[in-house]
Structures are given as C-alpha cells and as structure tokens.
Short mmCIF file of C-alpha atoms and ligand atoms in Angstrom, two decimals:
data_model
loop_
_atom_site.label_atom_id
_atom_site.label_comp_id
_atom_site.label_asym_id
_atom_site.label_seq_id
_atom_site.Cartn_x
_atom_site.Cartn_y
_atom_site.Cartn_z
CA MET A 1 55.46 125.52 108.20
CA PHE A 2 57.76 123.26 109.87
CA ILE A 3 58.54 124.21 113.43
CA THR A 4 61.27 122.76 115.35
CA TYR A 5 61.89 123.78 119.18
CA THR A 6 62.99 122.46 122.56
CA VAL A 7 61.55 122.82 125.76
CA GLU A 8 63.31 122.68 129.23
CA ILE A 9 61.09 121.83 132.02
CA GLY A 10 60.66 119.63 134.87
CA MET A 11 63.18 118.22 137.63
CA ASN A 12 65.41 115.23 137.81
CA VAL A 13 63.54 112.05 138.04
CA TYR A 14 64.49 108.91 140.09
CA ILE A 15 63.61 105.20 140.66
CA ILE A 16 63.29 104.95 144.42
CA SER A 17 62.44 101.25 144.65
CA MET A 18 61.50 98.32 142.51
CA GLY A 19 60.07 94.82 142.75
CA MET A 20 59.84 91.85 140.32
CA SER A 21 57.98 88.41 140.64
CA LYS A 22 59.82 85.26 139.81
CA ILE A 23 59.32 84.81 135.92
CA GLY A 24 58.28 81.46 134.60
CA LYS A 25 55.26 79.27 134.07
CA ARG A 26 53.22 80.61 136.85
CA LYS A 27 49.80 79.22 138.30
CA GLU A 28 48.99 83.10 139.42
CA SER A 29 46.89 85.55 137.77
CA SER A 30 48.31 88.85 136.42
CA LYS A 31 46.94 90.87 139.56
CA GLU A 32 48.54 88.20 142.04
CA LEU A 33 52.00 88.48 140.00
CA PHE A 34 51.80 92.15 140.15
CA PHE A 35 51.11 92.14 143.88
CA GLU A 36 54.30 89.93 144.30
CA ALA A 37 56.45 92.52 142.63
CA LEU A 38 54.65 95.34 144.53
CA THR A 39 55.39 93.77 147.72
CA GLU A 40 59.06 93.65 147.05
CA ALA A 41 59.13 97.24 145.99
CA LEU A 42 56.93 98.56 149.01
CA GLN A 43 59.98 97.68 151.63
CA GLY A 44 60.48 101.08 153.02
CA VAL A 45 57.90 102.91 151.20
CA ASP A 46 54.41 103.71 152.22
CA PRO A 47 51.78 102.93 149.57
CA ARG A 48 49.88 106.16 150.65
CA ASP A 49 52.70 107.97 148.95
CA ILE A 50 51.91 106.69 145.53
CA ASP A 51 49.54 109.09 143.54
CA ALA A 52 49.39 107.39 140.17
CA VAL A 53 49.50 104.05 138.43
CA TYR A 54 50.51 103.24 135.08
CA VAL A 55 50.31 99.79 133.66
CA GLY A 56 51.75 98.26 130.64
CA VAL A 57 50.12 95.06 129.39
CA GLN A 58 50.20 93.83 125.76
CA SER A 59 46.87 91.87 125.31
CA GLU A 60 43.43 91.42 126.78
CA THR A 61 43.21 88.06 124.97
CA TYR A 62 45.26 85.82 127.70
CA GLU A 63 42.81 86.68 130.67
CA HIS A 64 39.92 88.20 128.86
CA GLN A 65 40.55 91.33 130.86
CA ILE A 66 41.03 95.14 130.27
CA MET A 67 41.00 98.03 132.64
CA TYR A 68 44.27 96.98 134.05
CA GLY A 69 44.64 100.41 135.69
CA SER A 70 41.49 99.90 137.87
CA LEU A 71 42.46 96.02 138.14
CA VAL A 72 45.89 96.56 139.76
CA SER A 73 44.91 99.54 141.89
CA GLU A 74 42.00 97.72 143.50
CA TYR A 75 44.16 94.56 143.97
CA GLY A 76 47.13 96.66 145.17
CA GLY A 77 44.92 98.97 147.69
CA LEU A 78 45.74 101.97 145.62
CA LEU A 79 42.19 103.04 144.45
CA PHE A 80 41.10 106.55 143.69
CA ARG A 81 44.45 107.40 142.11
CA GLU A 82 45.23 108.48 138.37
CA ALA A 83 45.36 104.93 136.97
CA TYR A 84 45.27 103.63 133.36
CA ARG A 85 46.99 101.00 131.09
CA VAL A 86 49.50 101.91 128.29
CA GLU A 87 50.17 99.50 125.42
CA ALA A 88 52.97 99.28 122.74
CA CYS A 89 53.00 95.46 122.55
CA ALA A 90 56.36 94.16 124.00
CA ALA A 91 57.53 97.75 124.61
CA SER A 92 54.33 98.23 127.17
CA GLY A 93 56.70 97.80 130.34
CA ALA A 94 59.02 100.61 129.54
CA LEU A 95 56.26 102.50 128.28
CA ALA A 96 54.62 102.67 131.71
CA LEU A 97 57.83 103.75 133.13
CA HIS A 98 58.02 106.35 130.47
CA THR A 99 54.38 107.50 131.60
CA ALA A 100 55.56 107.54 135.26
CA TYR A 101 58.68 109.79 134.36
CA MET A 102 56.49 112.21 132.56
CA ALA A 103 54.04 112.21 135.43
CA VAL A 104 56.65 113.16 137.91
CA ARG A 105 58.45 115.43 135.63
CA SER A 106 55.56 117.45 134.84
CA GLY A 107 54.07 117.64 138.47
CA VAL A 108 50.93 115.31 137.74
CA ALA A 109 52.29 112.99 140.47
CA ARG A 110 54.90 113.12 143.42
CA VAL A 111 55.48 109.41 143.33
CA ALA A 112 54.20 107.53 140.52
CA LEU A 113 54.18 103.51 140.07
CA ALA A 114 54.94 101.94 136.86
CA VAL A 115 53.81 98.40 136.29
CA GLY A 116 54.35 95.85 133.74
CA VAL A 117 52.67 92.65 133.88
CA GLU A 118 51.54 89.63 131.58
CA LYS A 119 49.98 86.23 132.32
CA MET A 120 50.45 84.21 129.05
CA THR A 121 50.94 80.62 129.89
CA ALA A 122 47.31 79.55 130.11
CA LYS A 123 47.13 79.86 126.28
CA GLY A 124 48.65 77.60 123.75
CA THR A 125 51.38 78.43 121.38
CA GLU A 126 49.16 79.07 118.44
CA GLU A 127 46.91 81.53 120.42
CA VAL A 128 49.83 83.58 121.72
CA THR A 129 51.13 83.72 118.39
CA ASP A 130 47.97 85.10 117.15
CA ALA A 131 47.68 87.62 120.05
CA LEU A 132 51.28 88.84 119.17
CA MET A 133 50.48 89.01 115.51
CA ALA A 134 48.04 91.83 116.36
CA ALA A 135 51.08 93.99 116.55
CA SER A 136 51.88 93.64 112.81
CA ASP A 137 50.08 95.45 109.79
CA TYR A 138 46.77 93.57 109.27
CA VAL A 139 46.63 93.87 105.45
CA LEU A 140 50.31 93.59 104.62
CA ASP A 141 51.36 90.90 107.45
CA GLN A 142 48.27 89.44 109.12
CA LEU A 143 46.62 88.38 106.14
CA ASN A 144 49.69 86.81 104.79
CA GLY A 145 50.38 84.61 107.82
CA ILE A 146 53.52 86.47 108.64
CA THR A 147 53.90 85.90 112.18
CA ILE A 148 56.12 88.17 114.41
CA PRO A 149 58.85 85.26 114.47
CA ALA A 150 58.53 85.24 110.59
CA HIS A 151 59.26 88.81 110.51
CA TYR A 152 62.66 88.51 112.68
CA ALA A 153 63.52 85.36 110.61
CA MET A 154 63.07 87.35 107.50
CA LEU A 155 65.70 89.87 109.13
CA ALA A 156 68.06 87.08 109.89
CA THR A 157 67.91 85.47 106.55
CA ARG A 158 68.99 88.80 104.80
CA TYR A 159 71.42 89.74 107.77
CA MET A 160 73.19 86.45 107.27
CA ARG A 161 73.33 86.51 103.35
CA LEU A 162 74.71 90.36 103.63
CA TYR A 163 77.30 90.28 106.53
CA GLY A 164 78.29 86.58 106.64
CA ALA A 165 76.73 85.72 110.06
CA THR A 166 75.77 82.22 110.39
CA GLU A 167 73.19 80.15 112.50
CA GLU A 168 75.87 79.31 114.69
CA ASP A 169 76.56 83.26 115.55
CA LEU A 170 72.81 83.63 116.39
CA CYS A 171 72.67 80.57 118.63
CA ALA A 172 75.97 82.03 120.60
CA VAL A 173 73.46 84.87 121.53
CA ALA A 174 71.19 82.44 123.40
CA VAL A 175 74.17 80.32 124.90
CA LYS A 176 75.32 83.72 126.23
CA ASN A 177 72.07 84.57 127.68
CA HIS A 178 71.36 81.07 129.24
CA GLU A 179 74.83 81.32 130.84
CA ASN A 180 73.89 84.85 132.32
CA ALA A 181 70.41 83.57 133.69
CA SER A 182 71.94 80.54 135.35
CA LEU A 183 73.06 83.05 137.83
CA ASN A 184 69.63 84.82 138.00
CA PRO A 185 67.10 83.12 140.57
CA LYS A 186 64.23 85.09 139.14
CA ALA A 187 64.77 83.88 135.74
CA HIS A 188 62.38 81.53 133.61
CA PHE A 189 65.43 79.34 133.03
CA GLN A 190 68.55 78.81 135.07
CA LYS A 191 69.67 76.17 132.92
CA ARG A 192 72.63 76.49 130.44
CA ILE A 193 72.64 75.44 127.00
CA THR A 194 75.09 74.31 124.43
CA LEU A 195 75.48 75.55 120.91
CA GLU A 196 74.73 72.13 119.29
CA GLU A 197 71.36 71.96 121.70
CA CYS A 198 70.35 75.28 119.98
CA LEU A 199 71.37 74.41 116.54
CA ARG A 200 69.24 71.01 116.69
CA SER A 201 66.26 72.78 118.13
CA ARG A 202 62.88 72.81 116.15
CA PRO A 203 62.24 75.64 113.50
CA VAL A 204 59.92 78.27 114.34
CA ALA A 205 60.47 80.40 111.37
CA ARG A 206 63.62 79.39 109.47
CA PRO A 207 66.40 80.15 110.13
CA LEU A 208 65.18 80.73 113.59
CA LYS A 209 64.57 78.00 116.03
CA VAL A 210 62.78 77.32 119.47
CA MET A 211 66.07 78.25 121.08
CA ASP A 212 66.63 81.61 119.15
CA SER A 213 63.30 82.32 120.70
CA ALA A 214 62.11 83.93 123.75
CA PRO A 215 59.88 81.77 125.89
CA ILE A 216 56.09 82.22 126.79
CA SER A 217 56.21 83.29 130.24
CA ASP A 218 54.23 85.06 133.21
CA GLY A 219 55.47 87.59 135.23
CA ALA A 220 55.34 91.29 136.53
CA ALA A 221 57.68 94.14 137.60
CA VAL A 222 57.23 97.42 138.98
CA ALA A 223 59.03 100.76 139.73
CA LEU A 224 58.42 103.51 142.03
CA VAL A 225 59.24 106.83 140.51
CA ALA A 226 59.82 110.10 142.33
CA GLY A 227 61.35 113.76 141.99
CA GLU A 228 64.75 114.47 143.64
CA ASP A 229 63.21 115.89 146.83
CA VAL A 230 61.16 112.93 147.59
CA ALA A 231 63.55 110.26 146.38
CA ARG A 232 66.30 111.56 148.95
CA LYS A 233 63.50 111.27 151.75
CA LEU A 234 62.42 107.74 150.86
CA THR A 235 65.70 106.20 149.88
CA ASP A 236 69.55 106.31 150.13
CA THR A 237 69.89 104.74 146.93
CA PRO A 238 68.09 106.47 144.38
CA VAL A 239 68.72 105.62 140.77
CA ARG A 240 68.46 108.44 138.37
CA ILE A 241 66.64 108.29 134.99
CA LEU A 242 68.94 110.12 132.88
CA ALA A 243 66.82 109.79 129.71
CA SER A 244 63.65 108.11 128.65
CA VAL A 245 62.67 108.31 124.87
CA VAL A 246 59.83 106.68 122.91
CA VAL A 247 60.06 106.44 119.09
CA ALA A 248 57.77 104.80 116.50
CA ASP A 249 58.41 103.06 113.29
CA THR A 250 56.30 101.29 110.70
CA LEU A 251 54.18 98.23 111.76
CA SER A 252 55.59 96.11 108.82
CA ILE A 253 59.25 95.78 108.13
CA SER A 254 58.52 95.58 104.35
CA GLN A 255 57.64 99.39 104.42
CA ARG A 256 61.05 100.40 105.90
CA PRO A 257 63.56 101.67 103.33
CA ASP A 258 66.12 99.37 104.73
CA PRO A 259 64.54 96.67 106.83
CA LEU A 260 67.82 95.80 108.63
CA TRP A 261 68.13 99.13 110.25
CA PRO A 262 65.83 99.44 113.36
CA ARG A 263 65.56 103.07 112.88
CA ALA A 264 63.28 103.67 115.68
CA VAL A 265 65.95 101.87 117.97
CA TRP A 266 68.76 104.14 116.69
CA GLU A 267 66.63 107.31 117.13
CA ALA A 268 65.52 106.42 120.57
CA ALA A 269 69.08 105.71 121.43
CA ALA A 270 70.43 108.61 119.91
CA ARG A 271 68.17 110.89 121.56
CA ALA A 272 68.58 109.18 124.76
CA TYR A 273 72.50 109.45 124.62
CA ARG A 274 71.79 113.11 123.91
CA GLN A 275 69.49 113.89 127.01
CA ALA A 276 71.96 112.03 129.20
CA GLY A 277 75.05 113.54 127.91
CA ILE A 278 76.88 110.41 127.25
CA GLY A 279 77.86 108.16 124.23
CA PRO A 280 77.71 104.44 123.68
CA ARG A 281 81.42 103.85 124.87
CA ASP A 282 80.10 105.28 128.50
CA VAL A 283 77.52 102.42 128.84
CA GLY A 284 78.81 99.84 131.42
CA ILE A 285 75.70 97.46 131.16
CA ALA A 286 72.89 97.12 128.82
CA GLU A 287 69.70 95.03 128.66
CA VAL A 288 67.99 94.81 125.12
CA HIS A 289 65.22 93.35 123.35
CA ASP A 290 66.46 89.76 122.36
CA ALA A 291 62.79 88.51 121.41
CA PHE A 292 64.76 86.60 119.01
CA THR A 293 68.66 86.13 119.01
CA ILE A 294 68.91 88.17 115.54
CA ASN A 295 67.28 91.27 117.36
CA GLU A 296 70.23 91.29 119.94
CA VAL A 297 72.78 91.62 117.17
CA LEU A 298 70.75 94.61 115.08
CA MET A 299 70.38 96.36 118.46
CA TYR A 300 74.27 96.24 118.97
CA GLU A 301 74.51 98.12 115.78
CA ALA A 302 71.76 100.44 116.35
CA LEU A 303 72.75 101.28 119.96
CA GLY A 304 76.34 102.15 118.58
CA PHE A 305 78.20 99.14 120.16
CA ALA A 306 79.01 97.89 116.98
CA GLU A 307 79.22 99.05 113.01
CA ARG A 308 76.88 97.98 110.95
CA GLY A 309 77.04 94.38 109.90
CA LYS A 310 79.50 93.77 112.45
CA GLY A 311 77.02 93.23 115.66
CA TYR A 312 77.47 89.62 115.38
CA LEU A 313 81.31 89.77 115.80
CA LEU A 314 80.74 91.24 119.45
CA VAL A 315 79.27 87.86 120.53
CA ARG A 316 82.01 85.87 118.76
CA GLU A 317 84.69 88.03 120.51
CA GLY A 318 82.99 87.65 123.96
CA GLU A 319 82.69 91.49 124.29
CA THR A 320 79.03 91.49 125.43
CA GLN A 321 79.51 88.50 127.99
CA ARG A 322 79.91 89.40 131.73
CA GLY A 323 83.36 90.65 132.10
CA GLY A 324 83.68 91.65 128.45
CA ARG A 325 83.67 95.32 127.39
CA ILE A 326 79.93 96.00 127.50
CA PRO A 327 77.98 93.16 129.16
CA VAL A 328 74.52 92.78 127.52
CA ASN A 329 71.54 90.98 128.91
CA VAL A 330 73.45 89.89 132.21
CA SER A 331 69.64 88.92 133.40
CA GLY A 332 69.71 86.33 130.77
CA GLY A 333 67.56 88.79 128.46
CA LEU A 334 64.11 87.72 127.02
CA LYS A 335 65.74 84.53 125.93
CA ALA A 336 66.58 83.09 129.40
CA ARG A 337 65.10 85.45 131.96
CA GLY A 338 61.84 85.08 130.27
CA HIS A 339 59.13 87.18 128.13
CA PRO A 340 56.12 88.01 130.05
CA VAL A 341 55.40 90.74 127.43
CA GLY A 342 53.92 93.59 129.18
CA ALA A 343 56.46 93.06 132.08
CA THR A 344 59.65 92.76 129.86
CA GLY A 345 60.54 96.38 129.70
CA LEU A 346 60.35 96.83 133.47
CA ALA A 347 62.27 93.56 133.95
CA GLN A 348 65.21 95.05 131.97
CA ILE A 349 64.95 97.98 134.23
CA TYR A 350 64.78 95.72 137.37
CA GLU A 351 67.93 94.23 136.07
CA LEU A 352 69.80 97.65 135.72
CA TYR A 353 68.67 98.72 138.99
CA LEU A 354 70.24 95.66 140.95
CA HIS A 355 73.56 96.25 139.30
CA LEU A 356 73.55 100.12 139.69
CA THR A 357 72.55 99.59 143.35
CA GLY A 358 75.18 96.84 144.07
CA ARG A 359 72.49 94.05 144.66
CA ALA A 360 73.02 91.54 141.63
CA GLY A 361 74.70 89.07 143.61
CA LYS A 362 76.88 86.76 141.71
CA ARG A 363 76.25 88.23 138.36
CA GLN A 364 76.97 91.75 139.66
CA VAL A 365 78.47 94.14 137.03
CA ASN A 366 79.94 97.41 138.48
CA ALA A 367 78.88 100.19 136.28
CA ARG A 368 78.08 103.84 136.53
CA TYR A 369 75.59 104.04 133.34
CA GLY A 370 73.04 101.56 132.49
CA LEU A 371 71.17 101.45 129.06
CA ALA A 372 67.62 99.36 128.39
CA LEU A 373 66.30 99.19 124.94
CA ASN A 374 62.80 97.72 125.12
CA GLU A 375 60.65 97.46 121.75
CA GLY A 376 57.18 96.41 120.62
CA GLY A 377 56.37 94.90 117.42
CA VAL A 378 59.48 94.36 115.21
CA ASN A 379 61.21 97.19 116.55
CA SER A 380 58.05 99.29 115.58
CA THR A 381 58.02 101.20 118.92
CA ALA A 382 61.16 101.58 120.61
CA VAL A 383 61.77 102.84 124.27
CA ALA A 384 65.33 103.81 125.62
CA HIS A 385 66.02 104.47 129.06
CA ILE A 386 69.71 105.58 130.56
CA LEU A 387 69.85 105.13 134.30
CA ALA A 388 72.89 106.36 136.46
CA VAL A 389 73.76 106.31 140.13
CA MET B 1 39.53 98.53 104.77
CA SER B 2 41.62 99.28 101.44
CA LEU B 3 42.39 95.97 99.89
CA PRO B 4 45.13 96.03 96.93
CA ILE B 5 43.56 93.43 94.48
CA ARG B 6 42.10 94.85 91.16
CA GLY B 7 41.01 91.68 89.03
CA ASP B 8 44.01 89.44 88.58
CA THR B 9 46.63 92.21 89.59
CA LEU B 10 47.72 94.20 92.16
CA ALA B 11 47.20 98.11 92.87
CA ALA B 12 49.18 100.78 94.50
CA SER B 13 48.68 104.52 94.54
CA ARG B 14 51.07 107.47 93.78
CA CYS B 15 50.84 110.99 95.08
CA ALA B 16 50.11 113.17 92.35
CA LYS B 17 52.35 115.81 93.80
CA CYS B 18 55.45 114.33 95.33
CA GLY B 19 55.25 111.01 93.33
CA ALA B 20 55.60 108.74 96.65
CA HIS B 21 53.84 105.43 96.30
CA PHE B 22 51.71 103.63 98.77
CA PHE B 23 50.60 99.77 98.98
CA PRO B 24 47.77 99.04 99.81
CA PRO B 25 46.58 102.24 97.76
CA ARG B 26 45.23 105.22 99.72
CA HIS B 27 43.43 108.19 98.60
CA ARG B 28 45.67 110.92 100.00
CA CYS B 29 49.43 111.46 100.34
CA PRO B 30 49.91 112.13 104.07
CA SER B 31 53.14 114.15 103.38
CA CYS B 32 51.33 116.60 100.92
CA MET B 33 47.82 115.92 101.62
CA ALA B 34 47.47 115.81 97.79
CA ASP B 35 45.13 113.38 96.06
CA THR B 36 46.88 110.08 94.70
CA VAL B 37 46.30 108.17 91.68
CA GLU B 38 45.92 104.56 91.29
CA VAL B 39 48.74 102.47 89.33
CA GLU B 40 48.68 98.78 88.29
CA LEU B 41 51.75 96.85 89.74
CA PRO B 42 54.06 94.73 87.58
CA ARG B 43 53.21 91.06 87.63
CA GLU B 44 56.62 89.83 88.46
CA GLY B 45 58.97 91.12 90.98
CA THR B 46 62.15 90.13 93.22
CA VAL B 47 62.68 88.81 96.49
CA LEU B 48 63.97 90.87 99.18
CA THR B 49 63.76 88.39 101.98
CA PHE B 50 62.43 85.21 103.00
CA SER B 51 61.48 82.56 105.77
CA GLU B 52 59.29 79.46 106.28
CA VAL B 53 56.96 79.48 108.79
CA HIS B 54 56.71 76.45 111.41
CA VAL B 55 54.55 77.72 114.10
CA SER B 56 51.43 79.61 112.99
CA ASN B 57 48.62 81.29 114.52
CA GLY B 58 46.43 78.30 113.83
CA ARG B 59 44.82 79.70 110.65
CA PHE B 60 47.63 79.07 108.28
CA ARG B 61 48.79 75.67 107.62
CA PRO B 62 52.63 75.33 108.39
CA PRO B 63 55.00 75.08 106.84
CA TYR B 64 54.68 77.67 104.33
CA VAL B 65 57.22 79.96 102.85
CA VAL B 66 56.71 84.15 103.08
CA ALA B 67 58.84 86.64 101.30
CA ILE B 68 59.06 90.31 100.88
CA VAL B 69 59.01 91.18 97.28
CA GLU B 70 59.97 94.33 95.24
CA LEU B 71 57.20 94.90 92.98
CA GLY B 72 57.93 98.03 90.91
CA PRO B 73 57.71 100.88 93.22
CA VAL B 74 56.47 99.06 96.29
CA ARG B 75 57.51 96.41 98.61
CA VAL B 76 54.96 93.54 99.10
CA PRO B 77 55.08 90.66 101.66
CA GLY B 78 53.20 87.51 100.76
CA ILE B 79 53.23 83.69 100.79
CA VAL B 80 55.34 81.80 98.09
CA ILE B 81 53.06 78.70 97.17
CA ASN B 82 55.52 76.59 95.42
CA ALA B 83 59.00 76.74 97.07
CA THR B 84 60.63 75.64 100.35
CA TYR B 85 63.35 77.55 102.39
CA ASP B 86 66.15 75.70 100.68
CA ASP B 87 64.72 76.57 97.09
CA MET B 88 64.67 80.11 97.91
CA GLU B 89 67.53 82.88 97.42
CA ILE B 90 67.46 86.53 97.64
CA GLY B 91 67.07 88.18 94.29
CA ASP B 92 64.66 85.19 92.92
CA ARG B 93 62.14 86.38 90.58
CA VAL B 94 58.39 85.65 91.58
CA ALA B 95 55.10 86.12 89.66
CA VAL B 96 51.98 87.23 91.35
CA ILE B 97 48.81 85.33 91.09
CA VAL B 98 45.34 86.20 92.44
CA GLU B 99 43.08 83.08 93.33
CA ARG B 100 40.70 81.73 95.88
CA ASN B 101 41.92 82.52 99.32
CA ARG B 102 44.08 79.22 100.50
CA TYR B 103 43.76 79.91 104.29
CA LEU B 104 41.33 82.29 105.40
CA ASP B 105 37.66 82.80 104.74
CA GLU B 106 37.92 86.55 104.28
CA PRO B 107 38.83 88.18 101.85
CA ASP B 108 37.63 85.36 99.60
CA VAL B 109 40.21 85.92 96.98
CA TRP B 110 43.85 86.82 97.70
CA TYR B 111 47.48 87.18 96.21
CA TYR B 112 50.19 84.67 96.39
CA PHE B 113 53.80 84.56 94.78
CA VAL B 114 55.01 81.83 92.49
CA LYS B 115 58.70 81.18 92.11
CA LYS B 116 59.93 81.31 88.58
ZN1 ZN C 401 52.83 113.61 98.21
#
C-alpha cells in the first residue's frame, strides 16, 4: 500500500535574532567562532530563554572533534539543554535551522538556537579535499579519485556542450559574487576580480578553475528561532520562516537519470514555494549554493528563475546582480563571502535576515521574500528556506 | 562491501521482478524487495561526461581524467588512463580494463577506462 497524507500542525515560526562571525582564515577554534556569532545574536535576548541547541558541522577531521552539541553548549554557557549535531556536508547549517524550526513548531522548544560552524584552514588543501570527498559514494566515486570539484566539473563539461555556455559565462558568476562581497565587511574576500583573472586561474578540475571555486574558510553563524508569541515579546523585527524543506538525492551524480537536473534542489524549492504560497517570481533576493560557479547556474534553473539550459543567460544579462530582476548571492555567495562548510547554510540565512530587516548597509536590497538554497554533496541533500517580513 | 569486479569484467545486478539494474551489484531490489540476478556488463561503453582532476585528495596523482560512462544498462564512473581533457569528447567510446590498482593499496585490482 502506498499512502499519501498531509498533516497540518504547529505554529508560525520566526527568526528573532542572528549573528555571524567574520569569515576568512581565522586563528580561532570553532567554539570561539561560534561564540563570536552568538555574542552578536544575544543582543537583546537572554540566553536563559534558549532551551535547545542544534549544530551543523561537516567534518570531525578538521579539529579531531565530535560532540559539537555538548561542545558549543559548554562554551556558550548553555548546558543542560537538548543539544546535538546534525550533518549533511555543506547543507549542515541549513539543516540545523530546519531542526530548530521543527523543534519550535512541534513544541519541543520555545526558543531554539541553530548553529553552523566550521574551522577548516588549519588543514591543507589535499586534506580538505579528502574530508569533503566523504560526501560522495565510496565505491563509485571515492575509489575512482572523483573529488567533489570533479563532480561539478563533469556537470560543467556536459552543460557547456549541451547548452552553449562558455568558461567566460561561468567566470562571470564569480566576478558578480566578488563584486557583491566587496560591500560585505564580513566576507572572506572584499576584493573584486576580473574575468581575465578568473580565466587565467589554475585548474582545479577542468573546466573549473581556482576562481570558479569557493575558498576554504573558517566561520560560524547562528539563528535564534521561536514561535509567534515569544518572537513578538523578544523583538520588533521578527522574520518569519514561511518554508523549511529538506530533500535527499543520490550521492553520486552518475546514478541520476539526468545528471544536469539537480532534482533535490527542484523538489525542495517546489515544496517550499507551495508551503509559502508564493512562486519564483515573488522572490526578491536569493542566496544559492555556488560552491562552484556552474552550480549557481544549475540552481537558477532548478529554482525556476530561468528555463532549463538558459541559466547562464541570466548572468550575461545582469538579471541576478544587485539591481537586477532577482539579485542572487548579494553576500558574495560561497565564492566570495567564503565557505566554512557547516556554517554556510546559516550564513545564507544571515544575509537574507539582514536585507529583510533593512540592515544590509551599502548592499541593501529591498525585498519582501527571500529564498535560500543550501546543499550538501553534489546537490545530494538540498535544504530550501523561504523567509518573509 | 559489494565490489563490481568479476575476473576481467564488471558486473551489475538486475531485479528479477521489475528489471531495474544496480551497479555495483546488490542482492535485493529496494523497490520490489525481490531477488536480483547478476549480469555481466559490456566491455565497451560511451562517455557521458568527463573532467581532468588537478587538485586531488593526496592519494591520486594529478592530473588524471575521470569520466562517467554508459556501460550497457548502467552508468559507471572511473578513470580514463590514456587521455587528457583536450582529447576527450562526449560520446567517445571507451573499453574497460581490470588491472592492478594504480593508486590505492585496496582493493588490489581495479577497473579503468581506455579511450579507443
Ligand atoms: Zn525491482
């Protein structure tokens, strides 16, 4: 028997406060980066009100550490609450927010703290590549030396040949995101880059180059989540979580009927639009998972911003830059804001939160609805959030 | 761990009920819960897409070409040992060879693709 059913329970859920560390090559450990983000988020909120902590972390190899639930609870003065780690590689941060959302919506917590954190730069590039490779299929991918960049590169190879996009089109995504990050004081890079610099940069996995790729970064971001009654008491600027959706796909892109269609992203977005009662045209600002430039293009298509095979034209036509029809990765994206893997999902949410509450400074985009799409592996777990004021 | 190498060829499995194929092989189909039968894969396939890895995890010596190959009813990722990125095109034919593992201690034999 195959059963379908819908359940309607729970209350409206809000983000009442957020914080994010400076992202970059940092000397601090992950618990110290977490505390930097928490300090910002606790302005006006009493830590005694927090009764659950969910932590997104990618890997135990960077700091030789597990038990991040207890670790951050201890360092944050938040012991004896429900606290644990959640993981879906680079989607861990948004997964922590989803867990906090579920906890509040179900009544398990009145105020839940979602944490995303990663401390990566103490390790070398090969060690980081190896740790990230654990997100791919062991037999199909890991035993064949198919790194995560190589997966995205194989998507780029096929996409360029099928749809006529060029290496210039992919580099244009990086140029746009660096331009945005030049206005973001917390970004890993505040430096603009040129198309030529990107095209000349060293190959990582052809056709993708260093400047098509997000950097290795350290950082943390946190969100405090509560139901409507509590949110109204604690803040004048609550941001509502209209949708929070997690969808899984295969680990290896080789096992997908159409490798160029990131189905989990599409499914997560479609369900999120339905939950929120809006469509792609209503989205005023989006943060999407540009771990590699090709993926920002694929996401335009899976999120309904562009037709299939035409995502790269949005960048050519400037539609996704600040001031365009749908500004994407105004923070600088993973490419230039930086990519502390477990923190990235909440860093995306932090950017939307700043814009929706009018605090994004020089890069402010005025929007009613914001969408964040965070993914882990190679679009293997997709987490969609739609926020609104 | 279920590995796909049988002598000098690769194996997949087919669901006896719905006909779905699995690579590497598995004993039971997760859709039907029916038993599967093992099938030998063709020794030649077609390149679906490819890359050339320049930054590895330290265990594989770059640069090396990787590809996803359509091998009969399944798709198989692997290393192409005799080509560079600029030699490759979608639709290229490749042969499967099984030999001593070129990069890792385990498993001691592994499969590779040879561009024709
Ligand atoms: Zn079956």
